[in-house]
């Protein structure tokens, strides 16, 4: 009963290094999302996916790439990390809007704290 | 794009007090949700409420879609209510992506 799992939970990078954050969900959700959370700015959507093999840009996509090769996984990549990308990153997944709820109810992972020096 | 603003940004209460958190949004929405982020960072959905009023224990929420705002009421607050409260909207037309507000940080002291 894992839900949404993010790895790693913590990472420190030097400017210019690359890394990948992995999000895995075991709920057979179609939709997956990557958000970043910064103090005083709430959560901002980076990229999202509405199904295996699809990706779309969110509010703040620059400097990030994503891939959804398998339905259960959504990867967030930083090709050349910058100090401005220091943040807490949250992954979420959902079925999309359901007839039952009329809402797109997201399940969130525990977050990944990234520091870029 | 749609703007989502929350007030107040910070709120400090003594246990047992009541509070009202507000969420204003700049355009029509399909739905609105309230989340609580606990001090350990976990985000939990509290309500999805495109219009009207819902109640769950000591929490209730009201959305007036025609006036583009939603209110979250917390009664008889407890220390476990501490954390950050976010509203998030699904902009109209239907887009499949939630846009979050800036949050209200609530601290409840015994």
mmCIF file of N, CA and C in Angstrom, chain B residues 31-107:
data_model
loop_
_atom_site.group_PDB
_atom_site.id
_atom_site.type_symbol
_atom_site.label_atom_id
_atom_site.label_comp_id
_atom_site.label_asym_id
_atom_site.label_seq_id
_atom_site.Cartn_x
_atom_site.Cartn_y
_atom_site.Cartn_z
ATOM 1 N N UNK B 31 -13.445 23.317 -10.310
ATOM 2 C CA UNK B 31 -13.481 22.771 -8.965
ATOM 3 C C UNK B 31 -12.465 23.485 -8.101
ATOM 4 N N UNK B 32 -12.625 23.348 -6.814
ATOM 5 C CA UNK B 32 -11.698 23.944 -5.858
ATOM 6 C C UNK B 32 -11.472 22.926 -4.744
ATOM 7 N N UNK B 33 -10.214 22.812 -4.326
ATOM 8 C CA UNK B 33 -9.886 21.866 -3.263
ATOM 9 C C UNK B 33 -9.106 22.586 -2.172
ATOM 10 N N UNK B 34 -9.263 22.105 -0.952
ATOM 11 C CA UNK B 34 -8.463 22.566 0.184
ATOM 12 C C UNK B 34 -7.559 21.423 0.629
ATOM 13 N N UNK B 35 -6.300 21.778 0.896
ATOM 14 C CA UNK B 35 -5.302 20.813 1.361
ATOM 15 C C UNK B 35 -4.705 21.298 2.680
ATOM 16 N N UNK B 36 -4.284 20.333 3.486
ATOM 17 C CA UNK B 36 -3.490 20.626 4.673
ATOM 18 C C UNK B 36 -2.120 19.986 4.515
ATOM 19 N N UNK B 37 -1.071 20.802 4.706
ATOM 20 C CA UNK B 37 0.290 20.264 4.716
ATOM 21 C C UNK B 37 0.772 20.253 6.155
ATOM 22 N N UNK B 38 1.000 19.078 6.697
ATOM 23 C CA UNK B 38 1.406 18.991 8.100
ATOM 24 C C UNK B 38 2.872 19.410 8.271
ATOM 25 N N UNK B 39 3.315 19.569 9.503
ATOM 26 C CA UNK B 39 4.700 20.036 9.723
ATOM 27 C C UNK B 39 5.761 19.102 9.140
ATOM 28 N N UNK B 40 5.420 17.884 8.803
ATOM 29 C CA UNK B 40 6.367 16.956 8.196
ATOM 30 C C UNK B 40 6.319 17.021 6.666
ATOM 31 N N UNK B 41 5.492 17.903 6.137
ATOM 32 C CA UNK B 41 5.461 18.125 4.694
ATOM 33 C C UNK B 41 4.408 17.349 3.925
ATOM 34 N N UNK B 42 3.699 16.440 4.563
ATOM 35 C CA UNK B 42 2.713 15.633 3.848
ATOM 36 C C UNK B 42 1.467 16.451 3.501
ATOM 37 N N UNK B 43 1.019 16.336 2.254
ATOM 38 C CA UNK B 43 -0.174 17.059 1.780
ATOM 39 C C UNK B 43 -1.381 16.131 1.790
ATOM 40 N N UNK B 44 -2.432 16.577 2.453
ATOM 41 C CA UNK B 44 -3.651 15.786 2.569
ATOM 42 C C UNK B 44 -4.830 16.596 2.050
ATOM 43 N N UNK B 45 -5.649 15.975 1.197
ATOM 44 C CA UNK B 45 -6.843 16.642 0.700
ATOM 45 C C UNK B 45 -7.897 16.712 1.797
ATOM 46 N N UNK B 46 -8.437 17.908 2.014
ATOM 47 C CA UNK B 46 -9.483 18.096 3.028
ATOM 48 C C UNK B 46 -10.872 18.104 2.402
ATOM 49 N N UNK B 47 -11.039 18.900 1.372
ATOM 50 C CA UNK B 47 -12.339 19.048 0.718
ATOM 51 C C UNK B 47 -12.119 19.270 -0.771
ATOM 52 N N UNK B 48 -13.082 18.801 -1.596
ATOM 53 C CA UNK B 48 -13.236 19.330 -2.943
ATOM 54 C C UNK B 48 -14.626 19.938 -2.988
ATOM 55 N N UNK B 49 -14.675 21.212 -3.343
ATOM 56 C CA UNK B 49 -15.911 21.959 -3.140
ATOM 57 C C UNK B 49 -16.032 23.056 -4.199
ATOM 58 N N UNK B 50 -16.643 22.746 -5.367
ATOM 59 C CA UNK B 50 -16.781 23.756 -6.408
ATOM 60 C C UNK B 50 -17.779 24.850 -6.052
ATOM 61 N N UNK B 51 -18.743 24.509 -5.186
ATOM 62 C CA UNK B 51 -19.727 25.501 -4.740
ATOM 63 C C UNK B 51 -20.418 24.946 -3.497
ATOM 64 N N UNK B 52 -21.079 25.841 -2.755
ATOM 65 C CA UNK B 52 -21.826 25.401 -1.589
ATOM 66 C C UNK B 52 -20.962 25.208 -0.363
ATOM 67 N N UNK B 53 -21.449 24.420 0.567
ATOM 68 C CA UNK B 53 -20.792 24.218 1.851
ATOM 69 C C UNK B 53 -20.667 22.738 2.163
ATOM 70 N N UNK B 54 -19.516 22.371 2.713
ATOM 71 C CA UNK B 54 -19.297 21.006 3.183
ATOM 72 C C UNK B 54 -18.722 21.065 4.585
ATOM 73 N N UNK B 55 -19.005 20.037 5.386
ATOM 74 C CA UNK B 55 -18.461 19.984 6.736
ATOM 75 C C UNK B 55 -17.865 18.612 6.994
ATOM 76 N N UNK B 56 -16.753 18.621 7.728
ATOM 77 C CA UNK B 56 -16.114 17.372 8.142
ATOM 78 C C UNK B 56 -15.547 17.588 9.538
ATOM 79 N N UNK B 57 -16.313 17.206 10.542
ATOM 80 C CA UNK B 57 -15.871 17.397 11.921
ATOM 81 C C UNK B 57 -15.774 18.870 12.273
ATOM 82 N N UNK B 58 -14.593 19.280 12.725
ATOM 83 C CA UNK B 58 -14.393 20.685 13.125
ATOM 84 C C UNK B 58 -14.098 21.589 11.927
ATOM 85 N N UNK B 59 -13.950 21.012 10.762
ATOM 86 C CA UNK B 59 -13.645 21.788 9.562
ATOM 87 C C UNK B 59 -14.873 21.911 8.689
ATOM 88 N N UNK B 60 -15.026 23.077 8.105
ATOM 89 C CA UNK B 60 -16.048 23.250 7.079
ATOM 90 C C UNK B 60 -15.520 24.207 6.025
ATOM 91 N N UNK B 61 -16.071 24.106 4.825
ATOM 92 C CA UNK B 61 -15.647 24.955 3.724
ATOM 93 C C UNK B 61 -16.858 25.434 2.961
ATOM 94 N N UNK B 62 -16.760 26.678 2.488
ATOM 95 C CA UNK B 62 -17.811 27.273 1.673
ATOM 96 C C UNK B 62 -17.167 27.902 0.461
ATOM 97 N N UNK B 63 -17.712 27.615 -0.715
ATOM 98 C CA UNK B 63 -17.259 28.248 -1.955
ATOM 99 C C UNK B 63 -18.421 29.004 -2.579
ATOM 100 N N UNK B 64 -18.171 30.283 -2.893
ATOM 101 C CA UNK B 64 -19.147 31.092 -3.629
ATOM 102 C C UNK B 64 -18.543 31.335 -4.994
ATOM 103 N N UNK B 65 -18.867 30.455 -5.929
ATOM 104 C CA UNK B 65 -18.205 30.467 -7.234
ATOM 105 C C UNK B 65 -18.491 31.757 -8.005
ATOM 106 N N UNK B 66 -19.704 32.291 -7.878
ATOM 107 C CA UNK B 66 -20.062 33.500 -8.621
ATOM 108 C C UNK B 66 -19.245 34.699 -8.166
ATOM 109 N N UNK B 67 -18.782 34.678 -6.911
ATOM 110 C CA UNK B 67 -17.969 35.775 -6.393
ATOM 111 C C UNK B 67 -16.493 35.395 -6.303
ATOM 112 N N UNK B 68 -16.175 34.193 -6.743
ATOM 113 C CA UNK B 68 -14.793 33.734 -6.880
ATOM 114 C C UNK B 68 -14.015 33.742 -5.572
ATOM 115 N N UNK B 69 -14.594 33.109 -4.544
ATOM 116 C CA UNK B 69 -13.840 32.935 -3.323
ATOM 117 C C UNK B 69 -14.333 31.695 -2.588
ATOM 118 N N UNK B 70 -13.454 31.211 -1.701
ATOM 119 C CA UNK B 70 -13.791 30.077 -0.851
ATOM 120 C C UNK B 70 -13.243 30.356 0.545
ATOM 121 N N UNK B 71 -13.947 29.846 1.542
ATOM 122 C CA UNK B 71 -13.554 30.022 2.935
ATOM 123 C C UNK B 71 -13.410 28.658 3.609
ATOM 124 N N UNK B 72 -12.384 28.525 4.415
ATOM 125 C CA UNK B 72 -12.193 27.323 5.225
ATOM 126 C C UNK B 72 -12.300 27.738 6.694
ATOM 127 N N UNK B 73 -13.242 27.110 7.403
ATOM 128 C CA UNK B 73 -13.440 27.404 8.823
ATOM 129 C C UNK B 73 -12.849 26.283 9.670
ATOM 130 N N UNK B 74 -12.093 26.676 10.666
ATOM 131 C CA UNK B 74 -11.577 25.708 11.631
ATOM 132 C C UNK B 74 -12.122 26.103 12.992
ATOM 133 N N UNK B 75 -12.887 25.232 13.604
ATOM 134 C CA UNK B 75 -13.439 25.545 14.924
ATOM 135 C C UNK B 75 -12.698 24.757 15.998
ATOM 136 N N UNK B 76 -12.649 25.335 17.185
ATOM 137 C CA UNK B 76 -12.008 24.694 18.350
ATOM 138 C C UNK B 76 -10.648 24.115 17.968
ATOM 139 N N UNK B 77 -9.772 24.977 17.476
ATOM 140 C CA UNK B 77 -8.501 24.519 16.908
ATOM 141 C C UNK B 77 -7.670 23.717 17.913
ATOM 142 N N UNK B 78 -6.915 22.772 17.369
ATOM 143 C CA UNK B 78 -6.028 21.924 18.153
ATOM 144 C C UNK B 78 -4.616 22.049 17.612
ATOM 145 N N UNK B 79 -3.641 21.674 18.422
ATOM 146 C CA UNK B 79 -2.246 21.798 17.986
ATOM 147 C C UNK B 79 -1.986 20.986 16.728
ATOM 148 N N UNK B 80 -2.738 19.904 16.559
ATOM 149 C CA UNK B 80 -2.565 19.064 15.364
ATOM 150 C C UNK B 80 -3.079 19.729 14.090
ATOM 151 N N UNK B 81 -3.777 20.859 14.238
ATOM 152 C CA UNK B 81 -4.222 21.616 13.057
ATOM 153 C C UNK B 81 -3.088 22.458 12.472
ATOM 154 N N UNK B 82 -1.987 22.572 13.166
ATOM 155 C CA UNK B 82 -0.860 23.379 12.689
ATOM 156 C C UNK B 82 -0.364 22.872 11.343
ATOM 157 N N UNK B 83 0.177 23.799 10.569
ATOM 158 C CA UNK B 83 0.683 23.449 9.248
ATOM 159 C C UNK B 83 0.322 24.541 8.259
ATOM 160 N N UNK B 84 0.367 24.187 6.984
ATOM 161 C CA UNK B 84 0.028 25.142 5.932
ATOM 162 C C UNK B 84 -1.223 24.651 5.215
ATOM 163 N N UNK B 85 -2.149 25.563 4.993
ATOM 164 C CA UNK B 85 -3.393 25.242 4.299
ATOM 165 C C UNK B 85 -3.352 25.871 2.906
ATOM 166 N N UNK B 86 -3.586 25.031 1.909
ATOM 167 C CA UNK B 86 -3.593 25.487 0.525
ATOM 168 C C UNK B 86 -4.978 25.300 -0.080
ATOM 169 N N UNK B 87 -5.379 26.263 -0.896
ATOM 170 C CA UNK B 87 -6.485 25.981 -1.803
ATOM 171 C C UNK B 87 -5.885 25.773 -3.195
ATOM 172 N N UNK B 88 -6.554 24.988 -3.994
ATOM 173 C CA UNK B 88 -6.094 24.701 -5.351
ATOM 174 C C UNK B 88 -7.309 24.654 -6.258
ATOM 175 N N UNK B 89 -7.164 25.222 -7.459
ATOM 176 C CA UNK B 89 -8.300 25.294 -8.377
ATOM 177 C C UNK B 89 -8.002 24.558 -9.665
ATOM 178 N N UNK B 90 -9.035 24.022 -10.230
ATOM 179 C CA UNK B 90 -8.985 23.403 -11.547
ATOM 180 C C UNK B 90 -9.636 24.409 -12.493
ATOM 181 N N UNK B 91 -8.794 25.169 -13.238
ATOM 182 C CA UNK B 91 -9.351 26.287 -14.012
ATOM 183 C C UNK B 91 -10.325 25.820 -15.089
ATOM 184 N N UNK B 92 -11.309 26.678 -15.373
ATOM 185 C CA UNK B 92 -12.235 26.441 -16.468
ATOM 186 C C UNK B 92 -11.636 26.962 -17.759
ATOM 187 N N UNK B 93 -11.731 26.354 -18.955
ATOM 188 C CA UNK B 93 -12.303 25.032 -19.124
ATOM 189 C C UNK B 93 -11.412 23.948 -18.550
ATOM 190 N N UNK B 94 -11.959 22.819 -18.400
ATOM 191 C CA UNK B 94 -11.348 21.661 -17.780
ATOM 192 C C UNK B 94 -9.941 21.402 -18.311
ATOM 193 N N UNK B 95 -8.950 21.410 -17.425
ATOM 194 C CA UNK B 95 -7.556 21.348 -17.855
ATOM 195 C C UNK B 95 -6.769 20.199 -17.238
ATOM 196 N N UNK B 96 -7.284 19.551 -16.222
ATOM 197 C CA UNK B 96 -6.570 18.443 -15.584
ATOM 198 C C UNK B 96 -5.378 18.865 -14.759
ATOM 199 N N UNK B 97 -5.182 20.166 -14.519
ATOM 200 C CA UNK B 97 -4.063 20.542 -13.680
ATOM 201 C C UNK B 97 -4.539 21.479 -12.579
ATOM 202 N N UNK B 98 -4.132 21.201 -11.368
ATOM 203 C CA UNK B 98 -4.491 22.029 -10.231
ATOM 204 C C UNK B 98 -3.497 23.170 -10.074
ATOM 205 N N UNK B 99 -4.015 24.380 -9.899
ATOM 206 C CA UNK B 99 -3.189 25.555 -9.639
ATOM 207 C C UNK B 99 -3.370 25.923 -8.173
ATOM 208 N N UNK B 100 -2.251 25.981 -7.458
ATOM 209 C CA UNK B 100 -2.294 26.204 -6.013
ATOM 210 C C UNK B 100 -2.184 27.676 -5.648
ATOM 211 N N UNK B 101 -2.797 28.023 -4.520
ATOM 212 C CA UNK B 101 -2.604 29.329 -3.926
ATOM 213 C C UNK B 101 -1.309 29.372 -3.134
ATOM 214 N N UNK B 102 -1.045 30.511 -2.535
ATOM 215 C CA UNK B 102 0.226 30.739 -1.836
ATOM 216 C C UNK B 102 0.234 30.171 -0.422
ATOM 217 N N UNK B 103 -0.913 29.801 0.096
ATOM 218 C CA UNK B 103 -0.976 29.121 1.389
ATOM 219 C C UNK B 103 -1.167 30.048 2.576
ATOM 220 N N UNK B 104 -1.734 29.497 3.640
ATOM 221 C CA UNK B 104 -1.830 30.152 4.953
ATOM 222 C C UNK B 104 -1.141 29.259 5.965
ATOM 223 N N UNK B 105 -0.132 29.810 6.634
ATOM 224 C CA UNK B 105 0.579 29.038 7.661
ATOM 225 C C UNK B 105 -0.104 29.246 8.996
ATOM 226 N N UNK B 106 -0.601 28.164 9.579
ATOM 227 C CA UNK B 106 -1.308 28.204 10.852
ATOM 228 C C UNK B 106 -0.467 27.563 11.946
ATOM 229 N N UNK B 107 -0.317 28.287 13.041
ATOM 230 C CA UNK B 107 0.352 27.736 14.220
ATOM 231 C C UNK B 107 -0.619 27.798 15.389
#
